[in-house]
Coordinates of C-alpha atoms in Angstrom, one line a residue:
M24 CA 166.5 -61.0 52.0
G25 CA 168.9 -63.4 50.5
R26 CA 170.7 -62.3 47.4
D27 CA 171.8 -64.9 44.7
R28 CA 175.4 -65.7 45.3
T29 CA 177.9 -66.7 42.6
L30 CA 179.9 -69.9 43.4
R31 CA 183.0 -70.9 41.4
L32 CA 183.4 -74.7 41.0
Q33 CA 187.0 -76.0 41.5
F34 CA 188.4 -79.5 40.8
G35 CA 190.4 -81.1 43.6
N36 CA 189.5 -78.6 46.3
R37 CA 186.9 -79.0 49.0
I38 CA 184.5 -76.1 48.9
E39 CA 182.4 -75.5 52.1
V40 CA 179.5 -73.1 51.9
V41 CA 176.8 -72.0 54.4
C42 CA 173.5 -71.5 52.7
V43 CA 170.5 -69.9 54.3
V44 CA 167.4 -71.9 53.5
G45 CA 165.4 -70.3 50.7
T46 CA 168.4 -68.5 49.2
R47 CA 170.2 -69.5 46.0
L48 CA 173.8 -70.3 45.0
C49 CA 174.5 -69.8 41.2
T50 CA 177.4 -71.4 39.5
D51 CA 178.7 -71.5 35.9
V52 CA 179.2 -75.2 34.9
Y53 CA 180.8 -74.3 31.5
G54 CA 183.7 -72.3 32.7
A55 CA 184.8 -75.0 35.1
A56 CA 184.6 -77.8 32.6
P57 CA 187.6 -79.8 31.4
A58 CA 188.6 -79.1 27.8
D59 CA 187.3 -82.3 26.3
A60 CA 184.0 -82.4 28.3
V61 CA 180.8 -82.2 26.2
T62 CA 178.1 -83.0 28.8
F63 CA 177.6 -82.8 32.6
A64 CA 175.4 -84.4 35.3
V65 CA 174.5 -83.4 38.8
K66 CA 174.1 -85.4 42.0
H67 CA 172.8 -83.9 45.2
S68 CA 171.5 -84.6 48.7
D69 CA 167.8 -84.9 49.3
D70 CA 167.7 -81.7 51.2
V71 CA 169.1 -79.8 48.2
E72 CA 167.2 -78.5 45.2
V73 CA 169.2 -78.0 41.9
E74 CA 167.9 -76.3 38.8
I75 CA 169.6 -76.4 35.4
I76 CA 169.0 -73.0 33.7
S77 CA 169.7 -72.5 30.0
D78 CA 168.2 -69.9 27.6
G79 CA 165.6 -68.8 30.1
Q80 CA 164.4 -72.4 30.6
S81 CA 164.8 -74.3 33.9
E82 CA 164.7 -78.0 34.7
H83 CA 165.1 -79.7 38.1
A84 CA 168.1 -82.1 38.3
P85 CA 167.3 -85.5 39.8
A86 CA 169.2 -86.3 43.0
N87 CA 170.8 -89.5 41.6
G88 CA 172.6 -87.8 38.7
G89 CA 171.0 -90.1 36.1
K90 CA 170.6 -87.4 33.4
Q91 CA 173.2 -85.6 31.4
W92 CA 173.0 -82.1 29.9
P93 CA 175.0 -80.7 27.0
L94 CA 177.6 -78.1 28.1
D95 CA 176.7 -74.6 26.9
P96 CA 178.2 -71.2 27.9
K97 CA 174.6 -70.0 28.7
T98 CA 174.0 -72.9 31.2
T99 CA 174.1 -72.2 35.0
L100 CA 173.2 -74.2 38.1
S101 CA 170.9 -72.8 40.8
I102 CA 171.4 -74.5 44.1
Q103 CA 169.0 -74.1 47.1
M104 CA 168.8 -75.7 50.5
T105 CA 165.2 -76.8 51.3
R106 CA 165.7 -77.4 55.1
P107 CA 168.4 -76.6 57.7
S108 CA 171.2 -79.0 58.4
T109 CA 171.6 -81.1 61.5
E110 CA 175.4 -81.1 61.1
A111 CA 177.9 -78.9 59.4
N112 CA 178.6 -79.8 55.7
D113 CA 176.0 -82.6 55.8
N114 CA 174.7 -81.9 52.3
K115 CA 176.6 -82.1 49.0
V116 CA 176.3 -81.2 45.3
T117 CA 178.6 -83.0 42.8
V118 CA 179.0 -82.0 39.2
G119 CA 180.4 -84.7 36.9
Y120 CA 181.8 -83.9 33.4
Y121 CA 181.7 -86.4 30.5
G122 CA 183.4 -86.8 27.2
E123 CA 182.0 -88.0 23.9
N124 CA 181.5 -91.6 25.0
G125 CA 179.4 -90.5 28.0
G126 CA 180.7 -93.4 30.2
H127 CA 182.6 -92.5 33.4
P128 CA 183.1 -88.9 34.3
I129 CA 186.3 -87.2 33.2
D130 CA 186.4 -85.1 36.4
Q131 CA 184.2 -84.0 39.2
A132 CA 183.7 -80.8 41.3
G133 CA 181.8 -80.8 44.6
V134 CA 180.3 -78.4 47.1
F135 CA 179.6 -79.2 50.7
L136 CA 176.6 -77.3 52.1
T137 CA 175.5 -76.3 55.5
G138 CA 171.9 -75.1 55.6
I139 CA 170.6 -72.7 58.2
E140 CA 167.3 -70.9 58.8
I141 CA 167.3 -67.3 59.9
S142 CA 164.2 -65.3 60.5
L143 CA 163.9 -61.9 62.3
D144 CA 160.3 -61.7 63.3
V145 CA 157.8 -59.1 64.6
D146 CA 154.1 -58.8 65.1
A147 CA 153.5 -57.7 61.5
D148 CA 149.8 -58.3 61.4
R149 CA 149.2 -56.6 64.8
D150 CA 147.4 -59.5 66.5
G151 CA 149.7 -59.7 69.5
V152 CA 151.6 -62.8 68.1
V153 CA 155.1 -62.7 66.7
E154 CA 154.7 -65.0 63.7
K155 CA 157.5 -66.7 62.0
N156 CA 158.7 -65.0 58.8
H157 CA 155.5 -63.0 58.1
P158 CA 155.6 -62.0 54.4
K159 CA 154.8 -58.3 55.2
K160 CA 157.3 -57.8 58.0
A161 CA 159.6 -55.5 56.0
V162 CA 156.8 -53.2 54.8
W163 CA 154.3 -50.9 56.5
T164 CA 150.9 -49.8 55.2
W165 CA 148.0 -47.8 56.7
G166 CA 144.4 -48.7 56.7
P167 CA 142.2 -51.7 57.8
D168 CA 143.9 -54.0 55.4
G169 CA 147.4 -52.7 56.2
Q170 CA 150.3 -54.6 57.7
G171 CA 153.4 -53.7 59.7
A172 CA 154.6 -53.8 63.3
V173 CA 154.0 -50.8 65.7
L174 CA 156.2 -49.4 68.4
L175 CA 155.6 -47.1 71.4
V176 CA 157.8 -44.2 72.4
N177 CA 158.9 -45.2 75.9
C178 CA 158.6 -41.7 77.3
D179 CA 157.3 -42.3 80.8
K180 CA 159.3 -43.0 84.0
E181 CA 159.0 -46.4 85.7
N182 CA 161.8 -45.5 88.1
P183 CA 160.6 -42.7 90.4
Y184 CA 164.2 -42.0 91.5
T185 CA 165.6 -41.0 88.1
G186 CA 165.1 -37.7 86.4
K187 CA 165.2 -39.3 83.0
E188 CA 162.4 -40.7 80.8
D189 CA 162.7 -44.4 80.2
C190 CA 163.7 -43.8 76.6
Q191 CA 166.7 -41.8 77.7
D192 CA 168.4 -44.6 79.6
D193 CA 169.8 -48.0 78.6
K194 CA 168.3 -50.0 81.4
V195 CA 165.1 -52.0 82.0
F196 CA 163.9 -51.3 85.6
S197 CA 160.8 -53.5 85.8
K198 CA 158.3 -55.6 83.9
D199 CA 156.2 -52.4 83.6
D200 CA 159.0 -51.0 81.4
L201 CA 158.8 -54.0 79.1
E202 CA 155.0 -53.3 78.7
D203 CA 156.0 -50.2 76.8
M204 CA 158.1 -52.1 74.3
S205 CA 157.5 -54.4 71.3
R206 CA 158.8 -58.0 71.1
M207 CA 161.1 -59.0 68.3
I208 CA 162.3 -62.6 68.0
L209 CA 165.4 -63.9 66.1
R210 CA 164.7 -67.5 65.1
T211 CA 167.5 -69.7 63.9
K212 CA 167.7 -73.4 63.1
G213 CA 170.8 -75.4 62.0
P214 CA 173.8 -77.4 63.2
D215 CA 175.4 -77.0 66.6
R216 CA 177.9 -74.6 65.2
L217 CA 178.7 -72.8 62.0
P218 CA 182.0 -73.2 60.1
P219 CA 184.7 -70.8 61.4
G220 CA 184.5 -67.1 60.4
Y221 CA 180.7 -66.9 60.0
E222 CA 178.8 -64.4 62.2
M223 CA 175.3 -63.1 62.7
V224 CA 175.0 -59.3 63.2
L225 CA 171.9 -57.3 64.3
Y226 CA 172.1 -53.7 63.3
I227 CA 170.2 -50.4 62.6
P228 CA 170.9 -47.6 60.1
L229 CA 172.8 -44.6 61.4
S230 CA 169.7 -42.5 60.7
D231 CA 167.7 -44.5 63.1
C232 CA 170.1 -44.7 66.1
D233 CA 168.4 -41.8 67.9
K234 CA 164.9 -43.2 67.2
V235 CA 164.9 -46.8 68.3
G236 CA 166.5 -48.9 71.1
V237 CA 166.8 -52.7 71.5
F238 CA 167.2 -54.8 74.6
Y239 CA 168.2 -58.5 74.5
L240 CA 166.8 -61.0 77.0
Q241 CA 169.7 -62.9 78.4
N242 CA 169.2 -66.1 80.4
P243 CA 165.4 -66.2 79.8
F244 CA 164.9 -69.1 82.1
F245 CA 167.2 -68.2 85.0
G246 CA 168.4 -64.9 86.3
Q247 CA 166.9 -62.8 83.5
R248 CA 168.9 -59.8 82.4
Y249 CA 168.1 -57.3 79.7
I250 CA 171.1 -56.1 77.8
H251 CA 171.0 -52.9 75.8
V252 CA 172.3 -53.9 72.4
L253 CA 171.2 -51.2 69.9
G254 CA 170.4 -47.5 70.1
P255 CA 172.4 -44.2 70.3
R256 CA 176.1 -45.0 69.9
K257 CA 175.3 -48.7 69.4
L258 CA 174.7 -49.4 65.7
F259 CA 175.4 -53.2 65.7
H260 CA 175.4 -56.2 67.9
V261 CA 177.1 -59.6 67.1
V262 CA 174.5 -62.3 68.0
K263 CA 175.8 -65.5 69.4
Y264 CA 174.7 -68.5 67.3
T265 CA 173.5 -71.2 69.7
G266 CA 172.8 -74.1 67.3
G267 CA 169.8 -76.3 67.0
S268 CA 166.4 -74.7 67.0
A269 CA 166.7 -71.4 68.9
E270 CA 164.7 -68.3 69.6
M271 CA 166.4 -65.1 70.9
E272 CA 164.0 -62.6 72.3
F273 CA 164.5 -58.8 72.0
F274 CA 162.5 -55.9 73.3
V275 CA 162.2 -52.7 71.1
E276 CA 161.4 -49.2 72.3
G277 CA 160.8 -46.0 70.4
L278 CA 162.9 -43.0 71.3
R279 CA 161.2 -40.3 69.3
F280 CA 157.8 -39.5 68.0
P281 CA 157.2 -38.8 64.3
D282 CA 158.3 -35.2 63.5
A283 CA 159.4 -32.9 60.8
G284 CA 161.9 -34.9 58.7
F285 CA 161.0 -38.2 60.4
D286 CA 158.0 -40.2 59.1
G287 CA 158.0 -42.6 62.1
L288 CA 159.4 -45.7 60.2
V289 CA 162.4 -47.5 61.6
T290 CA 164.2 -50.6 60.3
I291 CA 166.2 -53.3 62.1
N292 CA 168.3 -55.8 60.2
V293 CA 170.1 -59.1 60.8
S294 CA 172.8 -60.3 58.5
L295 CA 174.8 -63.5 58.1
L296 CA 178.4 -62.6 57.4
E297 CA 180.7 -64.9 55.4
P298 CA 184.5 -64.9 55.6
V299 CA 186.5 -64.3 52.4
A300 CA 190.1 -64.6 53.4
E301 CA 192.3 -63.7 56.3
G302 CA 192.7 -59.9 56.5
I303 CA 189.7 -59.2 54.3
P304 CA 186.4 -58.1 55.9
Q305 CA 183.5 -60.4 56.0
T306 CA 180.7 -59.9 53.5
P307 CA 176.9 -60.3 54.1
I308 CA 175.3 -63.2 52.3
F309 CA 171.9 -62.9 53.8
T310 CA 169.9 -60.1 55.4
D311 CA 166.5 -60.1 57.0
T312 CA 164.7 -56.9 57.7
V313 CA 161.8 -55.8 59.8
V314 CA 160.0 -52.4 59.8
F315 CA 158.3 -50.7 62.7
R316 CA 156.2 -47.5 62.7
I317 CA 156.5 -45.5 65.9
A318 CA 153.0 -44.8 67.3
P319 CA 151.9 -41.2 66.9
W320 CA 151.2 -38.9 69.8
I321 CA 147.4 -39.0 70.1
M322 CA 145.0 -36.8 72.0
T323 CA 141.8 -38.1 73.6
P324 CA 138.5 -36.2 73.2
N325 CA 136.0 -35.3 75.8
T326 CA 133.6 -38.0 74.5
L327 CA 135.8 -40.8 75.9
A328 CA 135.2 -42.1 79.4
P329 CA 137.3 -40.6 82.2
V330 CA 139.7 -42.8 84.3
N331 CA 141.5 -40.3 86.4
V332 CA 141.4 -36.6 87.0
F333 CA 144.7 -34.8 87.8
V334 CA 144.8 -31.5 89.7
C335 CA 147.5 -29.6 91.6
S336 CA 147.4 -28.6 95.2
V337 CA 148.4 -25.0 95.7
K338 CA 148.0 -22.6 98.7
D339 CA 144.7 -21.1 97.5
N340 CA 142.7 -23.9 95.9
Y341 CA 141.6 -26.0 98.9
L342 CA 137.9 -25.3 98.2
F343 CA 138.4 -25.9 94.5
L344 CA 139.9 -29.3 95.2
K345 CA 137.0 -30.2 97.5
E346 CA 134.5 -29.4 94.7
I347 CA 136.4 -31.3 92.1
K348 CA 136.6 -34.3 94.5
N349 CA 132.8 -34.2 94.8
L350 CA 132.4 -34.1 91.0
V351 CA 134.8 -36.9 90.5
S352 CA 132.9 -39.1 93.0
K353 CA 129.7 -38.5 91.1
A354 CA 131.5 -39.5 87.8
N355 CA 132.8 -42.7 89.4
C356 CA 136.4 -42.1 88.4
K357 CA 139.7 -41.5 90.3
M358 CA 141.3 -38.3 91.3
S359 CA 145.1 -37.7 91.7
V360 CA 146.3 -34.6 93.5
C361 CA 149.8 -33.4 92.6
S362 CA 151.3 -32.2 95.8
R363 CA 153.0 -28.8 96.2
Y364 CA 156.3 -30.5 96.5
M365 CA 155.8 -32.1 93.2
N366 CA 154.2 -29.2 91.3
R367 CA 156.5 -26.5 92.8
G368 CA 153.7 -24.0 93.0
D369 CA 152.6 -24.4 89.3
R370 CA 148.8 -24.7 89.5
W371 CA 148.7 -25.5 85.7
M372 CA 151.0 -28.5 85.9
Q373 CA 148.9 -31.6 85.0
G374 CA 149.8 -35.1 85.9
P375 CA 152.8 -36.9 87.4
D376 CA 154.1 -40.3 86.2
F377 CA 153.0 -39.7 82.7
G378 CA 154.9 -39.9 79.4
Y379 CA 155.4 -36.5 77.9
V380 CA 157.1 -34.9 74.9
S381 CA 158.7 -31.5 74.7
R382 CA 159.8 -29.3 71.9
E383 CA 162.0 -26.2 72.3
P384 CA 162.3 -23.7 69.5
L385 CA 165.8 -22.4 68.6
F386 CA 164.9 -18.9 67.4
E387 CA 161.2 -18.3 67.8
E388 CA 159.7 -16.6 70.8
V389 CA 157.6 -18.8 73.0
T390 CA 154.2 -17.2 73.8
S391 CA 151.1 -18.3 75.8
L392 CA 149.8 -19.9 72.6
D393 CA 152.4 -22.6 73.2
S394 CA 150.6 -23.7 76.4
F395 CA 148.3 -26.6 76.1
G396 CA 145.0 -25.0 76.8
N397 CA 145.6 -24.0 73.2
L398 CA 145.6 -27.6 72.1
E399 CA 142.3 -29.5 72.0
V400 CA 140.8 -32.3 69.9
S401 CA 137.4 -33.0 68.5
P402 CA 135.5 -36.2 68.8
P403 CA 135.5 -38.5 65.7
V404 CA 134.0 -36.7 62.6
T405 CA 133.5 -37.1 58.9
A406 CA 134.1 -33.9 56.9
N407 CA 134.3 -33.2 53.2
G408 CA 134.1 -36.9 52.4
K409 CA 136.9 -37.9 54.7
E410 CA 136.7 -39.8 58.0
Y411 CA 138.7 -38.7 61.1
P412 CA 138.0 -41.7 63.4
L413 CA 140.3 -40.2 66.1
G414 CA 139.0 -36.7 65.7
R415 CA 141.0 -33.6 64.7
I416 CA 143.4 -31.5 66.7
L417 CA 142.5 -27.9 67.3
I418 CA 145.2 -25.2 67.8
G419 CA 144.9 -21.5 68.1
S420 CA 146.9 -19.1 65.9
S421 CA 146.8 -15.6 64.6
F422 CA 144.5 -14.1 62.0
P423 CA 145.8 -15.3 58.6
L424 CA 146.6 -11.7 57.4
S425 CA 148.2 -10.5 60.7
A426 CA 151.6 -10.9 62.2
G427 CA 150.3 -11.9 65.6
R428 CA 151.2 -14.7 68.0
R429 CA 151.3 -18.3 66.7
M430 CA 152.1 -21.6 68.2
T431 CA 155.8 -22.1 67.6
K432 CA 156.7 -23.9 64.3
V433 CA 158.5 -26.8 66.1
V434 CA 155.2 -27.6 67.9
R435 CA 153.0 -27.2 64.9
D436 CA 155.3 -29.3 62.8
F437 CA 155.2 -32.0 65.5
L438 CA 151.4 -32.0 65.6
Y439 CA 151.1 -32.3 61.8
A440 CA 153.7 -35.1 61.6
Q441 CA 151.4 -37.4 63.8
K442 CA 149.1 -37.8 60.7
V443 CA 146.2 -39.4 62.5
Q444 CA 144.4 -36.3 63.9
S445 CA 144.9 -33.8 61.1
P446 CA 145.2 -30.4 62.9
I447 CA 142.9 -27.4 62.3
E448 CA 144.3 -23.9 63.0
L449 CA 141.8 -21.5 64.5
Y450 CA 142.1 -17.8 65.3
S451 CA 142.7 -17.3 69.0
D452 CA 145.2 -14.4 69.1
W453 CA 142.3 -12.0 69.8
L454 CA 142.3 -13.4 73.4
T455 CA 144.7 -12.2 76.2
V456 CA 145.8 -15.8 76.8
G457 CA 145.0 -17.0 73.3
H458 CA 143.7 -20.5 74.0
V459 CA 141.1 -22.4 72.0
D460 CA 139.6 -23.8 75.2
E461 CA 138.4 -20.2 76.0
F462 CA 135.8 -20.4 73.3
V463 CA 135.1 -24.0 72.3
T464 CA 134.7 -27.5 73.8
F465 CA 132.8 -30.7 73.2
V466 CA 130.4 -32.8 75.2
P467 CA 129.0 -36.3 74.6
I468 CA 125.4 -37.2 74.3
P469 CA 125.1 -40.1 76.8
G470 CA 123.9 -43.3 75.3
K471 CA 124.6 -42.2 71.7
K472 CA 127.6 -42.0 69.4
Q473 CA 127.0 -38.2 69.1
F474 CA 128.2 -35.0 70.6
R475 CA 127.6 -31.3 70.7
M476 CA 130.1 -28.5 70.2
L477 CA 129.8 -25.8 72.8
M478 CA 130.9 -22.3 71.9
A479 CA 131.2 -19.2 74.1
S480 CA 128.8 -16.6 72.8
P481 CA 128.4 -12.9 73.8
S482 CA 125.4 -12.7 71.5
A483 CA 123.7 -15.5 73.5
C484 CA 124.5 -13.6 76.7
Y485 CA 123.1 -10.3 75.5
K486 CA 120.0 -12.0 74.2
L487 CA 119.4 -13.7 77.6
F488 CA 120.0 -10.4 79.5
R489 CA 117.6 -8.5 77.3
E490 CA 114.9 -11.1 77.9
K491 CA 115.4 -10.8 81.6
Q492 CA 115.3 -7.0 81.4
K493 CA 111.9 -7.2 79.5
E494 CA 110.7 -9.6 82.2
G495 CA 111.4 -6.8 84.8
H496 CA 114.7 -8.2 86.1
G497 CA 116.9 -5.3 85.0
E498 CA 118.1 -4.6 88.5
A499 CA 119.1 -8.3 89.1
V500 CA 122.6 -8.2 90.6
M501 CA 125.6 -10.1 89.3
F502 CA 128.7 -11.4 91.2
K503 CA 126.9 -12.1 94.5
G504 CA 129.2 -14.2 96.6
Y505 CA 132.1 -13.5 94.2
T506 CA 135.2 -14.3 96.3
G507 CA 138.7 -12.8 96.4
T508 CA 138.0 -9.5 94.7
D509 CA 136.1 -6.2 95.2
T510 CA 133.3 -6.0 92.7
K511 CA 131.0 -2.9 92.4
R512 CA 127.3 -3.5 92.1
V513 CA 126.7 -4.8 88.6
T514 CA 123.2 -5.3 87.3
V515 CA 121.6 -6.5 84.1
N516 CA 120.7 -2.9 83.2
K517 CA 124.3 -1.7 83.7
V518 CA 125.7 -4.5 81.5
L519 CA 123.3 -3.7 78.7
S520 CA 123.9 0.1 78.9
N521 CA 127.7 -0.2 78.8
E522 CA 128.2 0.7 75.1
V523 CA 132.0 0.1 75.3
M524 CA 131.4 -3.4 76.5
V525 CA 128.8 -3.9 73.8
Q526 CA 131.2 -2.9 71.1
E527 CA 134.0 -5.0 72.5
N528 CA 131.8 -8.1 72.6
Q529 CA 130.5 -7.4 69.0
Y530 CA 134.2 -7.7 68.0
V531 CA 134.6 -10.9 70.1
Q532 CA 131.5 -12.4 68.6
R533 CA 132.9 -11.8 65.1
C534 CA 136.2 -13.5 66.1
I535 CA 134.2 -16.5 67.4
D536 CA 132.0 -16.6 64.3
W537 CA 135.1 -16.8 62.2
N538 CA 136.1 -19.9 64.1
R539 CA 132.6 -21.2 64.0
D540 CA 132.6 -21.2 60.2
I541 CA 136.0 -23.0 60.1
L542 CA 134.9 -25.6 62.6
K543 CA 131.6 -26.3 60.7
K544 CA 133.5 -26.9 57.5
E545 CA 136.5 -28.8 58.9
L546 CA 134.5 -31.0 61.3
G547 CA 131.4 -31.5 59.0
L548 CA 129.0 -29.9 61.5
A549 CA 125.6 -28.2 61.1
E550 CA 124.1 -25.5 63.3
K551 CA 122.0 -28.2 65.1
D552 CA 125.3 -29.6 66.4
I553 CA 126.4 -26.4 68.1
I554 CA 125.2 -25.0 71.4
D555 CA 126.0 -21.4 72.4
L556 CA 126.8 -20.8 76.0
P557 CA 126.4 -17.2 77.3
A558 CA 129.8 -15.4 77.8
L559 CA 131.0 -11.9 78.0
F560 CA 134.5 -10.5 77.6
K561 CA 136.4 -7.3 78.4
M562 CA 139.5 -5.9 76.7
D563 CA 142.9 -5.5 78.3
K564 CA 145.3 -2.6 77.7
Q565 CA 146.7 -4.4 74.6
G566 CA 143.2 -4.8 73.0
K567 CA 143.0 -8.5 73.8
A568 CA 139.9 -10.1 75.3
M569 CA 139.5 -11.8 78.7
A570 CA 136.5 -13.3 80.3
Y571 CA 134.3 -10.8 82.2
F572 CA 132.8 -13.5 84.4
P573 CA 134.0 -17.1 84.7
N574 CA 133.9 -18.6 81.3
M575 CA 131.5 -21.6 81.3
V576 CA 132.8 -23.1 78.1
N577 CA 136.1 -23.8 79.9
M578 CA 134.7 -26.8 81.7
I579 CA 135.8 -30.3 82.6
V580 CA 133.8 -33.1 81.0
L581 CA 133.5 -36.5 82.8
S582 CA 131.1 -38.5 80.7
R583 CA 127.6 -37.1 81.6
D584 CA 129.0 -35.0 84.5
L585 CA 130.2 -31.5 83.7
G586 CA 132.2 -29.4 86.0
I587 CA 131.4 -25.8 84.8
P588 CA 133.0 -22.6 86.1
K589 CA 130.4 -20.9 88.3
P590 CA 129.5 -17.7 86.4
F591 CA 128.0 -15.6 89.3
G592 CA 125.3 -14.3 87.0
P593 CA 122.3 -12.2 87.8
I594 CA 120.3 -13.7 90.7
I595 CA 116.6 -13.9 89.8
E596 CA 114.2 -15.6 92.2
A597 CA 117.2 -16.9 94.2
E598 CA 118.8 -18.6 91.2
C599 CA 121.6 -17.6 88.9
C600 CA 119.9 -17.1 85.5
L601 CA 123.1 -18.0 83.7
E602 CA 123.3 -21.4 85.5
Q603 CA 119.6 -21.9 84.9
H604 CA 119.9 -21.2 81.2
V605 CA 122.9 -23.5 80.7
C606 CA 121.2 -26.3 82.5
S607 CA 118.2 -25.9 80.2
L608 CA 120.5 -26.3 77.2
L609 CA 122.5 -29.3 78.4
E610 CA 120.4 -31.4 80.8
P611 CA 117.9 -32.4 78.1
L612 CA 120.8 -34.2 76.5
G613 CA 121.3 -36.3 79.6
L614 CA 124.1 -34.3 81.0
T615 CA 124.4 -33.1 84.6
C616 CA 125.8 -29.7 85.4
T617 CA 127.8 -28.9 88.5
F618 CA 129.0 -25.3 88.9
I619 CA 132.4 -24.9 90.6
D620 CA 133.7 -21.7 92.1
D621 CA 137.2 -21.2 90.6
V622 CA 137.4 -17.4 90.9
S623 CA 140.2 -16.9 93.4
S624 CA 142.2 -19.9 92.5
Y625 CA 142.0 -19.9 88.6
H626 CA 139.8 -17.2 87.1
K627 CA 141.9 -14.4 88.6
Q628 CA 144.9 -16.0 87.0
L629 CA 143.2 -15.9 83.6
G630 CA 142.2 -19.6 83.7
E631 CA 139.2 -21.7 84.6
V632 CA 138.3 -25.3 85.6
H633 CA 139.5 -26.9 82.4
C634 CA 142.9 -25.1 82.6
G635 CA 143.5 -26.4 86.1
T636 CA 142.7 -30.0 85.6
N637 CA 143.6 -32.8 83.2
V638 CA 141.7 -36.0 82.5
H639 CA 143.2 -39.4 81.8
R640 CA 140.6 -41.1 79.6
K641 CA 140.1 -44.6 78.3
P642 CA 141.7 -44.9 74.9
S643 CA 139.6 -45.1 71.7
A644 CA 138.6 -48.6 70.6
F645 CA 139.7 -47.5 67.1
K646 CA 143.2 -48.7 66.2
W647 CA 145.2 -45.8 65.0
W648 CA 147.0 -47.8 62.3
N649 CA 143.6 -48.3 60.6
V650 CA 143.5 -44.6 59.8
T651 CA 144.1 -43.7 56.1
P652 CA 145.9 -40.3 56.4

């Protein structure tokens, strides 16, 4: 952005001016004219363009000065360099003033010009190339036809020996660190040196200093060093002008995700400063600006292909790890086990060497609803006429009219601020733990761009048990082989005759149905898109619900391979009727069901398979910036 600058012509003095190519110098020819002058003419170098502007009309002045114009108080000159200089002061504009006879000029005033090109450039059209002076580099728009550069938050750790995330230090440890950053190039072209007193300065607004960091590549061809030049406590950096045609390469990292009060946009500027006089600060005569949007925090749904499964090793989950390893082998993906040294005994900790973000409330109480089993995402959907190509985030909360547990405001605000996966708040406070993954999940339909939503269903369980009772299997026993706990003999008849449990599960079903209606509306689903998995719950002393047998909806989804908590249901003809029923629902879709015993290692701790694992998935092919929020 080059503003028009006003230049005052002087007789007898040599005026030297640096002019950025494409910007204009404006001067008043009338005020500088001798008293007896009536006309003027302009001569200029070939690389200079001069316009005579009077009464809103403009006319190009020929380079040879062969035409004269009448002096008028409303007449001004507009001077512009068309290409950069090869030497300082190698271009000139001369104004000659003439009397009545129009012969030789009465007097002359001249300006010596040094032209320079300055362009701060980014990948504004998102094609992987940092184009020169892209017209949309200073704006940012969403959608398929949008423009604007993007930036990642550098929140992982490339150096295993530091306790800090990469975005919290001012060093580049490896080429992998650079892969998390965006390139920015400062291109200049001009003479070998600028006149004394001129400087180029790269800077960021104070409001952005905790949101963006910039590294400069020093010695790009020998002994590369990356110097931290902008970021917290570093608002500006004086850039050395090297002369000729030069490209200075910078690497930019995001420091914060979008959040409440921060829309994700950051700006970086470069200005050319001009000296005024000794003891007086320099003034900017040209500024170029680029805008980045920091990439949002994005969740990956179950319908995306798995790459790596993370799980912790703790003292009581050896058999669980073995079963997960077998499942992962079938799914043809990797498995990473987080050692006891690394997880410090936390069986729920999911995934070393990954970027993460944390939010800590100042005044609110943290509850189990702030754990991330209470944070899921749907596959891509269209609902109420709006497309959600990256799906929608699901979070559990309290009933709208109650004062129960909710996810803390700082976390909810953070999720809403990401914009690309518009959150849906469900009712989960009726559960002991209170997580949405206790009653809903999603599975792909292999070979199709479709999915099914699975929901825990006490009604489906009672219906199945009544059918088995009518078939003469009322004395079929549950919990055979159930490890790690003492279980009294439980049969289908006992479950169906337990009126307290029936009433408790009627309440649970109503809570789930409330969420079912919300999900159908907000995800654009019909009943045919939903599959009910049998489940039963029991109430704790606080009137909250927990799974009566391992909750099958809390599964791990690895493409067509499902790792489902083994329910230990009634054994009929040597088979678990719950497992048999679930297979009959899911296998016709092309899915494979593997039932995993998680009782002693997770179920007793109020979690299941999904709670104790995490899946790194291939990212969506859809580009998040093409979303229209």
